[in-house]
Each structure stands twice: as structure tokens, then as C-alpha cells.
Amino acid sequence: MNEIDTDTELSRPARRQAEIAAYVVQHGSVSANDLVEAFGVSVMTVHRDLDELERQGVVRKFRGGVTAQPTSVFESNVAYRLNTAQSEKTAIARHARTKIEPGMSVMLDDSTSALALVDLLEDITPLTVATNFLPAITRLTQLRDVTLLALGGIYSATHDSFGGLPCAEAVGALHTDLLFCSVSAVSPTHAFHQEQEIVLVKQAMLRSARTKVLLVDHGKLQRTALHRLAPLTDFDVVVVDEKTPEDLVRGLRDQGATVEVAPL
């Protein structure tokens, strides 16, 4: 399957919106005119983008300007996640792909790190792939010799995925060979996520897979979020990118985690 062209008309607004969101977070609050000048687009386009970002819960508009929602809400937004740490996620996915063999059953969570694996699966089919992430479901429908299990539940536009108890129950009915997942933050001992409903599904996935692989770019390390997902030792492998400082890799290993470094 050909890689999705990130310069298409369909993807350009989403990419620009993610860049606008990052700009707003960096500057605290900005005016529409500031954004017109920074991004070289019309006032109408800026307002259309801000309306969409407000609908997604990423920013909050006020008379004369816009401000960012709390960081946890902003970082959960799928448009933002799809446009951050792209080279690192690609490298991590290439490394993770080596763990997949034809005939396996694979579960992918709703992370963009796991999504990066989808375009690498075509030549290792047949496979069975289960996921609750709509972008992954859409791409997987284009692959031959892939049995797709779409995990339904309560749809979230912010995450572009299905979740909640119905999704966790659907996950619980499965037992896959592999799970590839990610989180928003990793401390030296635990994986964290900022939203309880996401943790609910990820914990169900951990229980439903024989081998569990955590995919985390270096920007997520030495951080915590509100909800603790699991100890790092619950994962069979933690894959990081090579921009991760050696002392952090060593610290994770000293705490008992099995860490593999993906070259960029």
C-alpha cells in the first residue's frame, strides 16, 4: 500500500490546525490577526480552523483571541498527535515490525505510535489485526490478507477512536499474540495516561495479549500524567527512539524494564 500523502488537500487543514494549536500553546493566548500573519492564511481560514479546534476541545475562543485548553486536553487531540514526533514514531514502528510474523494476531491501541505500524504490515500477511482506532481501521481495510477486528464502543471525536466499557468488553473477549500500545507519559517505573476512560481500554488490552510492547518516543519520558496505567515491568518490551538519552535508557533498565532502542 502506498503511504498516505501528507500534502493532500484533505490532510493539509488538519496539519495546519495542529500547528496552530501548538502555536497557541507556546504563546498562551493570541489574536486571529497574529495567526493570519504567522501562517499566511486568510482571516476566514483562521476562524474556520479555530472553530474546529474549539469543537475538538483543544482551544477556547474569546472576543478578540484564543487561548489553549489545559495541556492534557491539548495533547489528547488526535490532530496534534498525528503531527508530532513523526520521524521518531516511524523509527519505533520499523523496529516494532520485526516482532511480527505472518499468521499472528496483533492488537493496536488508539495511539499514533501504533498507527505508524499499519503501513508496514503489507508484506508480512496474513495477519489478524484488532484495533479501536478509526484511522487504523480505515488503513487496514486497504490491506489484503488482513482479518480486521474493529473494536467498537463509544466514539470520541477528540481521539478518533472507540472507547468506554463496551470497547473494554470487546477487547476482553480476545487474546492476541501481540499488543502494540503507547501512553502520554512514562516515569522511570510506570506508564501513565491523562484520561481514565482511555486507561480502562488500555488495561483491558494488556490483559488480552500474550506479548505486550510499549512504544514511546523520547518526549514522553520523565513525565507523569493523572492516571497510572501499569508498571513498565508489565510490558515485555519498551521501545524508545535513539534520541533518548543513554542515562534514561539505563535508568529504565535498572528498574527492571526491557528496553530496546530504535535507530532513526
Tab-separated table of C-alpha atoms in Angstrom:
chain	number	residue	atom	x	y	z
A	1	MET	CA	0.000	0.000	0.000
A	2	ASN	CA	1.300	3.446	-0.824
A	3	GLU	CA	1.989	5.766	2.080
A	4	ILE	CA	-0.652	8.405	2.654
A	5	ASP	CA	0.393	11.703	1.099
A	6	THR	CA	0.594	14.233	3.896
A	7	ASP	CA	0.389	17.086	1.380
A	8	THR	CA	-3.071	16.258	0.069
A	9	GLU	CA	-5.882	18.778	0.354
A	10	LEU	CA	-7.594	16.579	2.919
A	11	SER	CA	-4.625	16.396	5.270
A	12	ARG	CA	-3.365	19.976	4.940
A	13	PRO	CA	-6.072	21.614	7.123
A	14	ALA	CA	-5.559	19.019	9.880
A	15	ARG	CA	-1.812	19.587	9.805
A	16	ARG	CA	-2.236	23.377	9.869
A	17	GLN	CA	-4.713	23.112	12.742
A	18	ALA	CA	-2.214	21.069	14.736
A	19	GLU	CA	0.445	23.703	14.057
A	20	ILE	CA	-1.947	26.474	15.102
A	21	ALA	CA	-2.753	24.602	18.299
A	22	ALA	CA	0.948	24.229	19.090
A	23	TYR	CA	1.466	27.949	18.391
A	24	VAL	CA	-1.356	28.877	20.748
A	25	VAL	CA	0.057	26.654	23.498
A	26	GLN	CA	3.508	28.176	23.046
A	27	HIS	CA	2.252	31.768	23.230
A	28	GLY	CA	-0.521	31.335	25.802
A	29	SER	CA	-3.134	33.438	24.025
A	30	VAL	CA	-3.072	35.022	20.576
A	31	SER	CA	-5.320	37.050	18.293
A	32	ALA	CA	-6.702	35.916	14.964
A	33	ASN	CA	-4.533	38.528	13.270
A	34	ASP	CA	-1.439	37.022	14.909
A	35	LEU	CA	-2.332	33.680	13.357
A	36	VAL	CA	-3.024	35.214	9.944
A	37	GLU	CA	0.475	36.686	9.956
A	38	ALA	CA	2.169	33.583	11.370
A	39	PHE	CA	0.574	31.084	8.961
A	40	GLY	CA	-0.008	33.183	5.859
A	41	VAL	CA	-3.688	32.310	5.505
A	42	SER	CA	-6.864	34.378	5.399
A	43	VAL	CA	-8.838	35.566	8.414
A	44	MET	CA	-11.701	33.334	7.279
A	45	THR	CA	-9.404	30.280	7.226
A	46	VAL	CA	-8.052	31.085	10.689
A	47	HIS	CA	-11.551	31.383	12.138
A	48	ARG	CA	-12.600	28.152	10.460
A	49	ASP	CA	-9.560	26.371	11.921
A	50	LEU	CA	-10.176	27.853	15.374
A	51	ASP	CA	-13.824	26.794	15.265
A	52	GLU	CA	-12.725	23.228	14.534
A	53	LEU	CA	-10.080	23.262	17.276
A	54	GLU	CA	-12.628	24.623	19.747
A	55	ARG	CA	-15.057	21.877	18.719
A	56	GLN	CA	-12.339	19.327	19.441
A	57	GLY	CA	-11.759	20.888	22.865
A	58	VAL	CA	-8.186	21.938	22.130
A	59	VAL	CA	-8.564	25.736	22.337
A	60	ARG	CA	-11.037	28.197	23.810
A	61	LYS	CA	-12.086	31.261	21.812
A	62	PHE	CA	-12.834	34.608	23.410
A	63	ARG	CA	-13.593	38.020	21.993
A	64	GLY	CA	-10.528	39.122	20.052
A	65	GLY	CA	-8.452	35.993	20.505
A	66	VAL	CA	-7.966	32.402	21.517
A	67	THR	CA	-6.256	30.540	24.342
A	68	ALA	CA	-5.248	26.924	24.836
A	69	GLN	CA	-7.152	24.447	26.897
A	70	PRO	CA	-5.170	22.623	29.612
A	71	THR	CA	-2.156	20.717	28.281
A	72	SER	CA	-3.689	17.310	28.966
A	73	VAL	CA	-6.668	18.095	26.716
A	74	PHE	CA	-4.436	19.511	24.002
A	75	GLU	CA	-2.088	16.502	23.979
A	76	SER	CA	-5.005	14.071	23.696
A	77	ASN	CA	-6.182	15.605	20.443
A	78	VAL	CA	-5.575	13.252	17.525
A	79	ALA	CA	-4.787	16.064	15.058
A	80	TYR	CA	-1.970	17.201	17.340
A	81	ARG	CA	-0.668	13.675	17.920
A	82	LEU	CA	-0.623	12.857	14.212
A	83	ASN	CA	1.771	15.745	13.614
A	84	THR	CA	4.260	15.323	16.473
A	85	ALA	CA	7.451	13.223	16.684
A	86	GLN	CA	6.760	11.743	13.257
A	87	SER	CA	10.325	10.593	12.487
A	88	GLU	CA	10.658	9.055	15.953
A	89	LYS	CA	7.357	7.193	15.622
A	90	THR	CA	8.358	5.902	12.193
A	91	ALA	CA	11.660	4.606	13.539
A	92	ILE	CA	9.965	2.951	16.506
A	93	ALA	CA	7.417	1.337	14.183
A	94	ARG	CA	10.145	-0.068	11.923
A	95	HIS	CA	11.776	-1.658	14.954
A	96	ALA	CA	8.481	-2.966	16.335
A	97	ARG	CA	7.614	-4.525	12.956
A	98	THR	CA	10.443	-7.053	13.397
A	99	LYS	CA	8.423	-8.690	16.176
A	100	ILE	CA	5.526	-9.567	13.854
A	101	GLU	CA	5.398	-12.799	11.860
A	102	PRO	CA	2.833	-13.954	9.287
A	103	GLY	CA	-0.143	-15.676	10.883
A	104	MET	CA	-0.004	-13.717	14.135
A	105	SER	CA	-2.849	-11.865	15.790
A	106	VAL	CA	-1.965	-8.276	16.632
A	107	MET	CA	-3.768	-5.662	18.722
A	108	LEU	CA	-3.161	-1.940	18.213
A	109	ASP	CA	-4.388	0.722	20.619
A	110	ASP	CA	-5.543	4.198	19.570
A	111	SER	CA	-2.066	5.726	19.670
A	112	THR	CA	-0.436	7.328	16.652
A	113	SER	CA	2.710	5.380	17.558
A	114	ALA	CA	0.873	2.114	16.910
A	115	LEU	CA	-0.759	3.627	13.820
A	116	ALA	CA	2.695	4.046	12.280
A	117	LEU	CA	2.937	0.249	12.162
A	118	VAL	CA	-0.059	-0.180	9.873
A	119	ASP	CA	1.707	0.883	6.673
A	120	LEU	CA	4.484	-1.642	7.401
A	121	LEU	CA	2.257	-4.719	7.586
A	122	GLU	CA	1.546	-5.378	3.921
A	123	ASP	CA	4.417	-7.812	3.276
A	124	ILE	CA	4.030	-9.862	6.467
A	125	THR	CA	0.478	-11.029	5.923
A	126	PRO	CA	-1.651	-12.999	6.593
A	127	LEU	CA	-2.431	-11.298	9.862
A	128	THR	CA	-5.341	-10.735	12.186
A	129	VAL	CA	-5.381	-7.167	13.497
A	130	ALA	CA	-7.682	-5.779	16.174
A	131	THR	CA	-7.911	-2.056	16.922
A	132	ASN	CA	-10.250	0.632	18.236
A	133	PHE	CA	-8.532	3.482	16.326
A	134	LEU	CA	-10.568	4.683	13.357
A	135	PRO	CA	-7.585	5.888	11.257
A	136	ALA	CA	-6.005	2.450	11.689
A	137	ILE	CA	-9.273	0.718	10.804
A	138	THR	CA	-9.541	2.814	7.631
A	139	ARG	CA	-5.997	1.992	6.522
A	140	LEU	CA	-6.289	-1.697	7.392
A	141	THR	CA	-9.325	-2.094	5.147
A	142	GLN	CA	-6.968	-1.417	2.226
A	143	LEU	CA	-4.621	-4.291	3.068
A	144	ARG	CA	-5.054	-7.717	1.517
A	145	ASP	CA	-4.838	-10.860	3.669
A	146	VAL	CA	-5.597	-8.962	6.875
A	147	THR	CA	-8.502	-10.095	9.010
A	148	LEU	CA	-9.652	-6.883	10.665
A	149	LEU	CA	-11.408	-6.863	14.029
A	150	ALA	CA	-12.819	-3.374	14.555
A	151	LEU	CA	-13.285	-2.849	18.284
A	152	GLY	CA	-16.368	-0.715	18.764
A	153	GLY	CA	-17.653	1.274	21.696
A	154	ILE	CA	-18.324	4.922	22.448
A	155	TYR	CA	-16.880	7.102	19.686
A	156	SER	CA	-14.681	10.064	20.662
A	157	ALA	CA	-14.052	12.726	18.013
A	158	THR	CA	-11.130	14.106	20.024
A	159	HIS	CA	-9.337	10.768	19.872
A	160	ASP	CA	-10.967	9.490	16.632
A	161	SER	CA	-11.355	6.151	18.379
A	162	PHE	CA	-13.824	3.967	20.219
A	163	GLY	CA	-13.669	3.516	23.967
A	164	GLY	CA	-15.574	3.138	27.191
A	165	LEU	CA	-16.857	-0.026	28.811
A	166	PRO	CA	-18.315	-1.500	25.571
A	167	CYS	CA	-14.882	-1.308	23.957
A	168	ALA	CA	-13.136	-2.760	27.021
A	169	GLU	CA	-15.600	-5.665	26.966
A	170	ALA	CA	-14.935	-6.266	23.258
A	171	VAL	CA	-11.206	-6.325	23.980
A	172	GLY	CA	-11.742	-8.741	26.864
A	173	ALA	CA	-13.273	-11.298	24.506
A	174	LEU	CA	-9.958	-11.593	22.618
A	175	HIS	CA	-6.499	-12.998	23.243
A	176	THR	CA	-3.892	-11.809	20.762
A	177	ASP	CA	-0.275	-12.756	20.219
A	178	LEU	CA	0.949	-9.169	20.339
A	179	LEU	CA	-0.134	-5.788	21.656
A	180	PHE	CA	1.450	-2.562	20.471
A	181	CYS	CA	0.417	0.468	22.505
A	182	SER	CA	1.619	3.822	23.719
A	183	VAL	CA	0.902	6.292	26.507
A	184	SER	CA	1.208	10.009	27.112
A	185	ALA	CA	3.853	9.826	29.845
A	186	VAL	CA	6.451	7.433	31.235
A	187	SER	CA	8.226	7.715	34.577
A	188	PRO	CA	11.240	5.545	35.489
A	189	THR	CA	8.831	2.884	36.801
A	190	HIS	CA	5.319	3.339	35.331
A	191	ALA	CA	3.312	4.243	32.239
A	192	PHE	CA	0.663	6.970	32.626
A	193	HIS	CA	-2.234	8.480	30.698
A	194	GLN	CA	-4.252	11.604	31.442
A	195	GLU	CA	-7.718	10.148	30.815
A	196	GLN	CA	-9.356	7.410	32.844
A	197	GLU	CA	-11.591	6.142	30.020
A	198	ILE	CA	-8.517	5.594	27.836
A	199	VAL	CA	-6.749	3.780	30.665
A	200	LEU	CA	-9.756	1.463	31.012
A	201	VAL	CA	-9.375	0.212	27.433
A	202	LYS	CA	-5.572	0.038	27.514
A	203	GLN	CA	-5.654	-2.046	30.701
A	204	ALA	CA	-8.101	-4.437	29.035
A	205	MET	CA	-5.687	-4.706	26.115
A	206	LEU	CA	-2.808	-5.520	28.455
A	207	ARG	CA	-4.824	-8.376	29.928
A	208	SER	CA	-5.772	-9.668	26.485
A	209	ALA	CA	-2.343	-10.009	24.864
A	210	ARG	CA	0.384	-12.600	25.307
A	211	THR	CA	3.259	-10.251	24.452
A	212	LYS	CA	2.958	-6.558	25.274
A	213	VAL	CA	5.112	-3.906	23.571
A	214	LEU	CA	5.135	-0.266	24.708
A	215	LEU	CA	6.097	2.301	22.061
A	216	VAL	CA	7.337	5.642	23.433
A	217	ASP	CA	9.288	8.451	21.840
A	218	HIS	CA	11.792	10.295	24.000
A	219	GLY	CA	9.494	13.279	24.523
A	220	LYS	CA	7.209	11.179	26.720
A	221	LEU	CA	9.909	10.122	29.166
A	222	GLN	CA	10.470	11.522	32.648
A	223	ARG	CA	6.844	12.612	32.805
A	224	THR	CA	3.717	11.610	34.638
A	225	ALA	CA	0.013	12.089	33.958
A	226	LEU	CA	-3.061	11.846	36.146
A	227	HIS	CA	-3.785	8.119	35.805
A	228	ARG	CA	-1.285	5.310	36.227
A	229	LEU	CA	-1.715	2.620	33.595
A	230	ALA	CA	0.779	-0.068	34.601
A	231	PRO	CA	4.329	-0.715	35.805
A	232	LEU	CA	6.832	-0.790	32.958
A	233	THR	CA	7.705	-4.332	34.025
A	234	ASP	CA	4.212	-5.390	32.885
A	235	PHE	CA	5.414	-4.837	29.318
A	236	ASP	CA	7.631	-7.441	27.694
A	237	VAL	CA	9.467	-4.737	25.752
A	238	VAL	CA	9.654	-0.940	25.864
A	239	VAL	CA	10.788	0.514	22.519
A	240	VAL	CA	12.257	4.038	22.528
A	241	ASP	CA	13.953	6.073	19.813
A	242	GLU	CA	17.664	6.749	19.703
A	243	LYS	CA	17.221	10.398	20.730
A	244	THR	CA	16.530	9.046	24.213
A	245	PRO	CA	19.496	9.976	26.457
A	246	GLU	CA	21.591	6.979	27.460
A	247	ASP	CA	21.182	7.725	31.165
A	248	LEU	CA	17.380	7.488	30.785
A	249	VAL	CA	17.658	4.152	28.989
A	250	ARG	CA	19.991	2.900	31.681
A	251	GLY	CA	17.632	4.129	34.402
A	252	LEU	CA	14.671	2.281	32.889
A	253	ARG	CA	16.709	-0.905	32.653
A	254	ASP	CA	17.909	-0.523	36.231
A	255	GLN	CA	14.240	-0.521	37.295
A	256	GLY	CA	13.714	-3.863	35.569
A	257	ALA	CA	12.262	-2.808	32.208
A	258	THR	CA	13.426	-4.466	28.989
A	259	VAL	CA	14.291	-1.524	26.749
A	260	GLU	CA	15.139	-1.616	23.037
A	261	VAL	CA	16.383	1.463	21.176
A	262	ALA	CA	15.115	2.042	17.636
A	263	PRO	CA	17.624	3.741	15.283
A	264	LEU	CA	16.393	6.785	13.392
